[in-house]
XYZ file of N, CA and C in Angstrom:
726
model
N 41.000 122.233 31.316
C 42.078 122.971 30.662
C 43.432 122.347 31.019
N 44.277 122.797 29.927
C 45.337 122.245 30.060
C 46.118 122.211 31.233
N 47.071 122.277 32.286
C 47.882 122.501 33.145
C 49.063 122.115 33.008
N 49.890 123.294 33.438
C 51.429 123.279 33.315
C 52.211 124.101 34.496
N 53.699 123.707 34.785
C 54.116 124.808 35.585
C 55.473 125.498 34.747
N 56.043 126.444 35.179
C 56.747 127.332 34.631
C 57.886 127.362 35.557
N 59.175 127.222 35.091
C 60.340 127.217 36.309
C 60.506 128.513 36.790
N 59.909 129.747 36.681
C 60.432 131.024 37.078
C 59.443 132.152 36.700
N 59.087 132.798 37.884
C 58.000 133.801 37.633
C 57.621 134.332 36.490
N 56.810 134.800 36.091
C 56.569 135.266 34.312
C 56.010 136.999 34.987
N 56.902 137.827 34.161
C 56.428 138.897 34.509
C 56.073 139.383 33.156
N 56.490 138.864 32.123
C 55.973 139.545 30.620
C 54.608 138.867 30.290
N 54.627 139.601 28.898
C 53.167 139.294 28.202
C 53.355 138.119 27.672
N 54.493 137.441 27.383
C 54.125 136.483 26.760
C 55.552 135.420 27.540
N 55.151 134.165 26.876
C 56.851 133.241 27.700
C 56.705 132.259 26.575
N 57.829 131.446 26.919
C 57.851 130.585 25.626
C 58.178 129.038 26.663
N 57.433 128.150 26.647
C 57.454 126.696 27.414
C 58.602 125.738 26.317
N 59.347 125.089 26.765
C 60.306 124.257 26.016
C 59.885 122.935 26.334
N 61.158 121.846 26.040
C 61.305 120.514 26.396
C 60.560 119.432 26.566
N 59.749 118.570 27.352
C 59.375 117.589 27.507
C 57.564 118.602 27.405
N 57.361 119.584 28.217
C 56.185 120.236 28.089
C 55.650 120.436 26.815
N 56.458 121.282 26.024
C 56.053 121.956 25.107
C 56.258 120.675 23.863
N 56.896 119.412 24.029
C 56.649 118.653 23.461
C 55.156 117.977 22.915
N 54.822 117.907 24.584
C 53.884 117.239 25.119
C 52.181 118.021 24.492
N 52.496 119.377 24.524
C 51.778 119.849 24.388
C 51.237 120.141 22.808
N 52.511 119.961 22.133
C 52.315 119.745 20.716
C 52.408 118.663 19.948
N 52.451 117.792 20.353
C 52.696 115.976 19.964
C 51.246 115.195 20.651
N 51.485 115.506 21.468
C 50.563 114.778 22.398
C 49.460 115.025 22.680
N 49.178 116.107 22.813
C 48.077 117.325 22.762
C 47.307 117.699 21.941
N 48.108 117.397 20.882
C 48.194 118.354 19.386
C 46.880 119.433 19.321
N 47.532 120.108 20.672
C 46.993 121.735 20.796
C 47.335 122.694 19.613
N 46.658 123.545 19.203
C 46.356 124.931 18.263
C 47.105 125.976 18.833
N 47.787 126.791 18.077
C 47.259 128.472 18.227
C 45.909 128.945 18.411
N 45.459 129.285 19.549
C 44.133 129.955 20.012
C 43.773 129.527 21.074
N 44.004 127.670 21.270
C 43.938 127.237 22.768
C 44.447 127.751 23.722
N 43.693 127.161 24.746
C 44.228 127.381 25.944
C 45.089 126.609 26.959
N 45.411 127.638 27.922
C 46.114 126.283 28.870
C 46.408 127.402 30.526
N 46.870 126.609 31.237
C 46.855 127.417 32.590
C 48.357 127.220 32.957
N 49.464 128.208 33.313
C 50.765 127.912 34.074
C 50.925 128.327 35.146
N 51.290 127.357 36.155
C 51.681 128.235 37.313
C 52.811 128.059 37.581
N 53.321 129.586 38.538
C 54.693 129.069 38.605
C 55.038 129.486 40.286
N 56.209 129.888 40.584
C 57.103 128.883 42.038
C 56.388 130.441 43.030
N 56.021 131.566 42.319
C 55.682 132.474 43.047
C 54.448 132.391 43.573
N 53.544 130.923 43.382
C 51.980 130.695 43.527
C 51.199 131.691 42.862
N 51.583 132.125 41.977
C 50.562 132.417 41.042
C 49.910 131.605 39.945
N 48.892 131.698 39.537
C 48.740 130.599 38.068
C 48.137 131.778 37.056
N 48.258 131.637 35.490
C 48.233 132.094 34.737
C 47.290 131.634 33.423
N 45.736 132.363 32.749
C 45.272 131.937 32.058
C 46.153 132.090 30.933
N 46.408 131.143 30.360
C 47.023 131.725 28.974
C 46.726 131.342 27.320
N 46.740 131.585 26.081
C 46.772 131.801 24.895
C 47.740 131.015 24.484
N 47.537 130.179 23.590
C 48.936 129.918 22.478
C 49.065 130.425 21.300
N 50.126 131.043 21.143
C 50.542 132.325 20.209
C 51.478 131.203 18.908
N 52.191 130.002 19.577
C 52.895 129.889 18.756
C 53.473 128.563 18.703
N 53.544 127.555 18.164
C 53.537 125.802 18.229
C 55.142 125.891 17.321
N 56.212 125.566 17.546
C 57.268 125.061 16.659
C 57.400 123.880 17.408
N 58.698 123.308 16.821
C 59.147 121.621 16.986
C 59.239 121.809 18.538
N 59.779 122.326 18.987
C 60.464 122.226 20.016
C 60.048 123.447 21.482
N 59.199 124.270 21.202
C 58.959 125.328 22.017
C 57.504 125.420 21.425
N 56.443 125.938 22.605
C 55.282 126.159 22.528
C 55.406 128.262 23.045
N 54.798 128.748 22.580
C 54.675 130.329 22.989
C 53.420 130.872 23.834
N 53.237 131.470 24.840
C 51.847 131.725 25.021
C 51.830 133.135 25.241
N 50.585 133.618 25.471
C 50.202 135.055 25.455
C 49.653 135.155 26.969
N 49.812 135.852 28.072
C 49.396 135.322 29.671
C 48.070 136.645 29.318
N 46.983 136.124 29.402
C 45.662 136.812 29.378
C 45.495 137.522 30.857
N 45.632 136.784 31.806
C 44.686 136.930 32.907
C 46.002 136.441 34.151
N 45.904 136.555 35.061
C 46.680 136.270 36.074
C 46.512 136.366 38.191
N 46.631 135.306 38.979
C 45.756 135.526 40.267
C 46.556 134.432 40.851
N 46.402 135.013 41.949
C 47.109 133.693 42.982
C 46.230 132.412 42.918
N 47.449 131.191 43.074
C 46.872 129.882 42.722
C 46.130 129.481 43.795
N 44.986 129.124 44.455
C 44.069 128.903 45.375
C 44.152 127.333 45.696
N 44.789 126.735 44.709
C 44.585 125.177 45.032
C 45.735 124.311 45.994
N 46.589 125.776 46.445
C 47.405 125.120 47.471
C 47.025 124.952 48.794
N 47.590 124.056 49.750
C 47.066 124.608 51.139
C 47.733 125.690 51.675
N 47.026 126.118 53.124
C 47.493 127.353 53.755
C 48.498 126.581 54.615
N 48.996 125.088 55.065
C 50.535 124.961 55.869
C 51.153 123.740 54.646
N 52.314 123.457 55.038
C 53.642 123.253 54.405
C 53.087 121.503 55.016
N 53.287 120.979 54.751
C 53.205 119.286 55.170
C 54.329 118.761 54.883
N 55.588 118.396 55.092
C 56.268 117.919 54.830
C 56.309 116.390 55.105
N 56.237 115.643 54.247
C 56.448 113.991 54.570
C 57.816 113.241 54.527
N 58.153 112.664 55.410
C 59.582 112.071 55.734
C 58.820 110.487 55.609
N 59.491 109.947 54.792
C 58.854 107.937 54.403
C 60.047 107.244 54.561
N 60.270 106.494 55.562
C 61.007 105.419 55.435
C 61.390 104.390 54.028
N 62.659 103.806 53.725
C 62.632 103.347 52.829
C 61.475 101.953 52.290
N 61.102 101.571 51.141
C 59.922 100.291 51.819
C 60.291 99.310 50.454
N 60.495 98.079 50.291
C 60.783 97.400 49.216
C 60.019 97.447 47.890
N 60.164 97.296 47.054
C 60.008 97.270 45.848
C 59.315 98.970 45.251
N 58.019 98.924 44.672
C 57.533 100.319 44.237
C 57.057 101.007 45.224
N 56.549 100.188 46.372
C 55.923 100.872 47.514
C 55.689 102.847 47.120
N 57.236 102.743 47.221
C 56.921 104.122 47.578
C 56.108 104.954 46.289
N 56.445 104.670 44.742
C 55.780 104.974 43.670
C 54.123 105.435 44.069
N 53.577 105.034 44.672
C 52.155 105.339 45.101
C 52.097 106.004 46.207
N 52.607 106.042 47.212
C 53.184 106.971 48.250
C 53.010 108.309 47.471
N 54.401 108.937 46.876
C 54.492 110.038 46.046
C 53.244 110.370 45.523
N 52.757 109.750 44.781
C 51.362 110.233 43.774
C 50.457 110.994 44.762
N 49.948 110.040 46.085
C 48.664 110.287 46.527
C 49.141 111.834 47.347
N 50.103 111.603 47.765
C 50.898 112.417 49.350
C 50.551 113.789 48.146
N 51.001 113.953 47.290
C 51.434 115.333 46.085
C 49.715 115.400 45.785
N 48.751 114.475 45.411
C 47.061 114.717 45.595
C 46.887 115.308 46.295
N 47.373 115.125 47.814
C 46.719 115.036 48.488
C 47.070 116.598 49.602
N 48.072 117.062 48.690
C 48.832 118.682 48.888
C 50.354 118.507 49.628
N 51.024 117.631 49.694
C 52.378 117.821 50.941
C 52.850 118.310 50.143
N 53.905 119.271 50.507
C 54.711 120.291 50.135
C 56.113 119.541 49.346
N 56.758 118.663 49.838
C 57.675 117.906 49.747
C 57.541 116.574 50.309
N 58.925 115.587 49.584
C 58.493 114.362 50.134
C 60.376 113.858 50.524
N 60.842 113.444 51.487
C 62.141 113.337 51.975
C 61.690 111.418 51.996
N 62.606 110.706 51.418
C 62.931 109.706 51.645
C 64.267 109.078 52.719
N 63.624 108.258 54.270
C 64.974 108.352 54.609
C 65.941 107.044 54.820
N 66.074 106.510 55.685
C 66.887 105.442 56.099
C 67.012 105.325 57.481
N 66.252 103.593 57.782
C 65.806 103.537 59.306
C 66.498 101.936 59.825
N 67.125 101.647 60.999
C 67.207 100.414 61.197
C 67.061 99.260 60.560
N 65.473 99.292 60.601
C 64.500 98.202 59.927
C 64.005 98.221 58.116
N 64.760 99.428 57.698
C 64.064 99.307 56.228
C 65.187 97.936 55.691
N 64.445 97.276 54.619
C 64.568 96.045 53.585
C 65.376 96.508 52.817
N 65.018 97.314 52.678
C 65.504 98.236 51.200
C 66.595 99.315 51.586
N 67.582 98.593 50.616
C 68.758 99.385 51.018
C 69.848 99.889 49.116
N 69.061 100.285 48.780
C 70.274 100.674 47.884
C 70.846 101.481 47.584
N 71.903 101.401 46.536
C 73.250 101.896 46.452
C 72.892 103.211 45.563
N 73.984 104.210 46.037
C 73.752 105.554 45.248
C 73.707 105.533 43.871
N 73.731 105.138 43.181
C 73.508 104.713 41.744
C 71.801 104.667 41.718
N 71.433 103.322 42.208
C 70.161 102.779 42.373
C 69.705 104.069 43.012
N 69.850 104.775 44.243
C 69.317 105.695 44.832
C 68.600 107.076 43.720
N 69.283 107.414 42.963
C 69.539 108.387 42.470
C 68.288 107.885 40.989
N 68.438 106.918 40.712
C 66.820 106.436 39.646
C 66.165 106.486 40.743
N 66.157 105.948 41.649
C 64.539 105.830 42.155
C 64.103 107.579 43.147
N 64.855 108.428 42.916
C 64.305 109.722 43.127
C 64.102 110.345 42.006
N 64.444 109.851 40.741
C 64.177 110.570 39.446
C 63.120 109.992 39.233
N 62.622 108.889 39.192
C 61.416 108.157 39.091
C 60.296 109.194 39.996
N 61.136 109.045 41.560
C 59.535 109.298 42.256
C 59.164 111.154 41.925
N 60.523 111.633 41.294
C 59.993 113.463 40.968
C 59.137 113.362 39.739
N 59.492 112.758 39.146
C 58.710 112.086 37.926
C 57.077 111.963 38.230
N 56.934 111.200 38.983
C 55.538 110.753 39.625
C 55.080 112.178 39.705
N 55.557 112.693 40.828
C 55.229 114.152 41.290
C 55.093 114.625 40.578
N 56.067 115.188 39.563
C 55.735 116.070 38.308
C 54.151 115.630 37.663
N 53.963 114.182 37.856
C 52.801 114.194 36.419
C 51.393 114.259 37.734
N 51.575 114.257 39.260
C 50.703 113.925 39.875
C 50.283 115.477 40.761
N 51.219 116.665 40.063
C 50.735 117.681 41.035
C 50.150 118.397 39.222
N 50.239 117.946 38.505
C 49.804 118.510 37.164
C 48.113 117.972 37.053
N 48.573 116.513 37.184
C 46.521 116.322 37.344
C 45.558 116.483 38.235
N 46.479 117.063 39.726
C 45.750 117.721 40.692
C 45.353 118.901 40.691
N 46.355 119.856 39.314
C 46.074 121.016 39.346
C 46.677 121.588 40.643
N 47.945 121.349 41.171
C 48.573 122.031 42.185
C 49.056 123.400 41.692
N 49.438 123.760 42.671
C 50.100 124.944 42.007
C 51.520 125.272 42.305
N 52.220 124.106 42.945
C 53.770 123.901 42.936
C 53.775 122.617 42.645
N 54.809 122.063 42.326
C 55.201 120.618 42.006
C 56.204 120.316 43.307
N 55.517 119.788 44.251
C 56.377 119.305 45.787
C 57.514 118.844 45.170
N 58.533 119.181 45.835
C 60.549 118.221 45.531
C 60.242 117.117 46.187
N 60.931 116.029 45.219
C 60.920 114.831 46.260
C 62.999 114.442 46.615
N 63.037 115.153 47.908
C 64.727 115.460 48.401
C 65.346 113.861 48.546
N 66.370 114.306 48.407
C 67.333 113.414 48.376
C 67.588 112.409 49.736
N 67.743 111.180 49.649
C 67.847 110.649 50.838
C 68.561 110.121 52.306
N 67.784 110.572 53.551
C 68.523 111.014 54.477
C 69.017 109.745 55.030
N 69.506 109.557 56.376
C 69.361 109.222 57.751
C 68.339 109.588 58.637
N 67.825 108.348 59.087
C 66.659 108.798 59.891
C 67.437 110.220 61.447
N 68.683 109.708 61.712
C 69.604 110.390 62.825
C 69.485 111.921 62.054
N 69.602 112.218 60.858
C 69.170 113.588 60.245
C 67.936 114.232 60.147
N 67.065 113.483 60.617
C 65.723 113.745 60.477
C 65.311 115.141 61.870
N 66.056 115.757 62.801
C 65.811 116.064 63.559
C 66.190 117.477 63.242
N 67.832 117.667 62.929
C 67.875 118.697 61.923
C 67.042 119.111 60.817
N 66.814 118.770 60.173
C 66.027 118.789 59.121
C 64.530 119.586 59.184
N 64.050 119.211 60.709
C 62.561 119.715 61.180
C 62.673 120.417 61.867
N 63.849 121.351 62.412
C 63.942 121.868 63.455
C 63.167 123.351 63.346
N 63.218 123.706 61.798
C 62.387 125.321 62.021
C 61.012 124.717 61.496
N 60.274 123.942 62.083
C 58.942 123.253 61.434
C 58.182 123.443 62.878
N 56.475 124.250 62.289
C 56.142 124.208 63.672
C 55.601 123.653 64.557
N 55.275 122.185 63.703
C 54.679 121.086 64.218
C 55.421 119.864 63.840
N 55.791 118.849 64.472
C 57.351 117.677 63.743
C 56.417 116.716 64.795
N 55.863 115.484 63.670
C 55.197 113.902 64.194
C 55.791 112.886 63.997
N 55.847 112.054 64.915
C 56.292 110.302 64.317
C 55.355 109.466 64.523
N 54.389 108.764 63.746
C 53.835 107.998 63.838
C 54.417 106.542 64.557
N 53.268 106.223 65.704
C 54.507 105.319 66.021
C 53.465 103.977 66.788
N 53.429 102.189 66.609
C 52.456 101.409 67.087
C 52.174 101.772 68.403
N 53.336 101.986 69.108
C 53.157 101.882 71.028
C 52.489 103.667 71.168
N 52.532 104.327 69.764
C 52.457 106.022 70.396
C 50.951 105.723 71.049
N 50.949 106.850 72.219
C 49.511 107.268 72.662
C 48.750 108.502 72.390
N 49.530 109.723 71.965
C 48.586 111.199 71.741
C 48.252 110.716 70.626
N 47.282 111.267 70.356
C 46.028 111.441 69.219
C 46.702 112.787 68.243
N 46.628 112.170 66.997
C 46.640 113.734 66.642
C 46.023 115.043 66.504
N 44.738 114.639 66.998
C 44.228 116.288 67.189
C 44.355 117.148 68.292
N 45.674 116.293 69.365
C 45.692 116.627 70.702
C 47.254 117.499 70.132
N 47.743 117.343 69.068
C 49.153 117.674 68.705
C 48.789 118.984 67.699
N 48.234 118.579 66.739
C 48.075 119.687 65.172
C 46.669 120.112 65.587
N 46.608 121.876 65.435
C 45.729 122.316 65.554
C 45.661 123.510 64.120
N 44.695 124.038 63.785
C 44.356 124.981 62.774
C 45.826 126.255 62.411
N 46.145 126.579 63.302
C 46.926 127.468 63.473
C 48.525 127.101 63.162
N 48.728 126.121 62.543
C 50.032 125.576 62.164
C 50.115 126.108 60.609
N 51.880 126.436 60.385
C 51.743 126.842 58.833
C 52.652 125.902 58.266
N 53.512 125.038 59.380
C 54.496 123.737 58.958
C 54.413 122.638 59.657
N 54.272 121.735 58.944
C 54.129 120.633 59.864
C 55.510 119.239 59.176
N 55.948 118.407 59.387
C 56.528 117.552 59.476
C 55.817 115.594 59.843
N 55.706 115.323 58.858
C 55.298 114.036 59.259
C 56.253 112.449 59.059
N 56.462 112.125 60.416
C 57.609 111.053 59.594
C 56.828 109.397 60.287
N 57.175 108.318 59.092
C 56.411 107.011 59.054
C 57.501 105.797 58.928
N 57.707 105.443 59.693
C 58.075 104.082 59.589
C 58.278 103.178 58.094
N 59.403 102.307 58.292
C 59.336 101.320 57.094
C 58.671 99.664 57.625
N 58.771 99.201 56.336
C 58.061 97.711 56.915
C 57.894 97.147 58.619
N 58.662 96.676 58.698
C 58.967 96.480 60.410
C 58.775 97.384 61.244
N 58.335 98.897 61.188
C 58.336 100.175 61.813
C 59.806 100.658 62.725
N 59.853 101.234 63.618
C 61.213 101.935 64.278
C 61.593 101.112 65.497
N 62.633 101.127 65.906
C 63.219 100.285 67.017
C 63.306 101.510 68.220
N 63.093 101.001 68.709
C 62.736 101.930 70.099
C 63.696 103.022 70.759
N 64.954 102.691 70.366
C 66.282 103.638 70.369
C 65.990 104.502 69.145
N 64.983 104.838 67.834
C 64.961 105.933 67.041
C 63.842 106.224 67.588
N 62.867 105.721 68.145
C 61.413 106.901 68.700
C 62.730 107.917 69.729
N 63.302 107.280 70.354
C 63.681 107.783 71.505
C 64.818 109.187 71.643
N 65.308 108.380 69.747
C 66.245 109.964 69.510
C 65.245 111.055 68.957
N 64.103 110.363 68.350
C 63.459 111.579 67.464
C 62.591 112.242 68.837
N 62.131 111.432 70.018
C 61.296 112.492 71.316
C 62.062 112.915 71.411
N 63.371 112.767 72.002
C 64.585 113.440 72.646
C 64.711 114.555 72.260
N 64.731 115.019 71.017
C 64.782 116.158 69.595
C 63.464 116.916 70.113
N 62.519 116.496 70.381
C 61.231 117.567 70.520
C 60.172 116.817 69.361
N 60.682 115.927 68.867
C 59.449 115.432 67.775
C 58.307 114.776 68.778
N 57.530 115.188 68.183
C 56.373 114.233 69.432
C 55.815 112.823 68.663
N 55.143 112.152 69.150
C 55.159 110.637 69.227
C 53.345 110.577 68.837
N 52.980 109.896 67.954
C 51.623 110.152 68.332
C 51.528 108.387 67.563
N 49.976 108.602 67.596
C 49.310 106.664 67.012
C 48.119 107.630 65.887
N 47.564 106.204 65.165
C 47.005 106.625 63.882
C 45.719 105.229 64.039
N 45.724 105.321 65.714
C 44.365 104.319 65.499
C 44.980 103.281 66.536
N 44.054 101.888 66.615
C 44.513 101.124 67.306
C 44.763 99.898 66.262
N 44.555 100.268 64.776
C 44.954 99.168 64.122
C 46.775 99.610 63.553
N 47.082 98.582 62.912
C 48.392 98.378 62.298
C 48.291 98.420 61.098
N 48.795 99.949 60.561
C 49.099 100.278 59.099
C 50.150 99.715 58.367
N 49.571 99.575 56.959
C 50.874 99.253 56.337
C 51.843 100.237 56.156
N 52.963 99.951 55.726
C 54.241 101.214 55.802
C 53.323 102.388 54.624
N 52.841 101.948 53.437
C 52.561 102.649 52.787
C 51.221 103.039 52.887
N 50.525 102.755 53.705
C 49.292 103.465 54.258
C 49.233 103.746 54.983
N 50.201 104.479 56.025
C 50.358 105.262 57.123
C 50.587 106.747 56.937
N 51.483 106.715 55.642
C 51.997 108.203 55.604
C 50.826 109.238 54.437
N 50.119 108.038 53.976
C 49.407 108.984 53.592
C 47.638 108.693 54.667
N 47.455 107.601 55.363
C 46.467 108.430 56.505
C 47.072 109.143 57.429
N 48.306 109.667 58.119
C 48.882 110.722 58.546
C 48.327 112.072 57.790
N 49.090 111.885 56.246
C 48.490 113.216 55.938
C 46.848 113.821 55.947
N 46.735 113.078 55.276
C 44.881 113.192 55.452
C 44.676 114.224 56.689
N 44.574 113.363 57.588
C 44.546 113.485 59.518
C 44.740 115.021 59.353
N 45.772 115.329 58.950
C 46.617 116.433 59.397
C 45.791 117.774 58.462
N 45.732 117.244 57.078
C 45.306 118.167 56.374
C 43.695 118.745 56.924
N 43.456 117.454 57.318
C 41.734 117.697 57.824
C 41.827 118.599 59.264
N 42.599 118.586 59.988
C 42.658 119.285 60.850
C 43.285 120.447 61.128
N 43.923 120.679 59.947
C 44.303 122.461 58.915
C 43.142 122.900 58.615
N 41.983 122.288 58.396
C 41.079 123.026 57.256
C 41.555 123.005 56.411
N 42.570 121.933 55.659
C 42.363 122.226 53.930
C 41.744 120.476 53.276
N 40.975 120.131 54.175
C 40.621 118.946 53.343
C 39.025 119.157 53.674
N 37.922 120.011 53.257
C 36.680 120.527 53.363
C 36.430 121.041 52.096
């Protein structure tokens, strides 16, 4: 069935989907009156619904049935990714939003390659919400994770401070992560290195902060296969990857 999300709770019998969706859904789709389709929206609910009504520009539905969305996890994953050259991160976004993180913070570290200008900055977060948008739709999520605007790694400490678990993946780290994240977490924080990984004065501000330090093996990940075997790790040791 179809999948869609809705910017704002639906408390009536019926709602009307616009813009790029309801395009999509009638161009692209070239869905009926009588089909179906599923919306969820920001309150985690999802919604069976009816199409009542196809014009140019707006699709209408009829909400049949209605239940909390089950396909989220039970904690918050937040992923913090260093900047990484070229699309890197484009596949990052996709899998991390598969794979359930709540959000995705892009930041700025010593060692990242990649450095561009707020102009440039500002496409390549419309790009990567983009991703998200089309990658929590074929997961069937039931929020579409934000992918936030980009930090300073020196901001990264603020940022995690009401989080109840905050990691840095790191080559020299020694805890394990199942010695750190246990079942009973409802936020967690995961932050990964860029190409070259962190210079030893940012592990040292982010321990300093209370972030703890952990390793992801005794081999050497790439920048963009760290943050999503981090998540994995983490999700599996939530109970939401079973």
């Amino acid at each position: 069935m179809a999948w869609f999300f809705a910017n704002d709770a639906i408390t009536t019998e019926y709602y009307t989907i616009s813009g790029e969706d309801a395009s999509h859904i009638a161009r692209s789709l070239r869905m009926k009156v009588g089909e179906e389709l599923t919306l969820c929206t920001p309150d985690g609910r999802r919604h069976e619904c009816e199409i009542t009504l196809v014009a140019r520009d707006e699709v209408t539905v009829r909400i049949k049935s209605s239940t909390v969305c089950e396909q989220e996890p039970d904690v918050k994953v937040s992923l913090y990714i260093a900047l990484m050259k070229g699309d890197k991160i484009d596949d990052v976004v996709q899998k991390a939003v598969e794979l359930g993180a709540y959000e995705v913070t892009p930041f700025l570290s010593a060692r990242c390659i990649s450095r561009p200008d707020e102009k440039s900055m500002a496409k390549k977060r419309a790009r990567w919400q983009k991703i998200a948008d089309n990658a929590a739709s074929q997961s069937r999520r039931g929020i579409i994770p934000r992918v936030n605007p980009c930090i300073h790694l020196r901001d990264i400490p603020e940022a995690v401070k009401n989080t109840d678990k905050s990691v840095v993946f790191y080559e020299c780290g020694v805890r394990k992560l199942r010695e750190i994240i246990g079942s009973e977490e409802s936020s967690i924080a995961l932050i990964t290195g860029a190409e070259g990984g962190f210079e030893q004065e940012e592990i040292d501000l982010l321990s300093d902060s209370g972030i703890e330090v952990a390793t992801l093996g005794k081999r050497i990940l790439r920048a963009q296969t760290a943050p999503i075997a981090g998540l994995c790790a983490a999700m599996l040791l939530t109970g939401n990857l079973e």
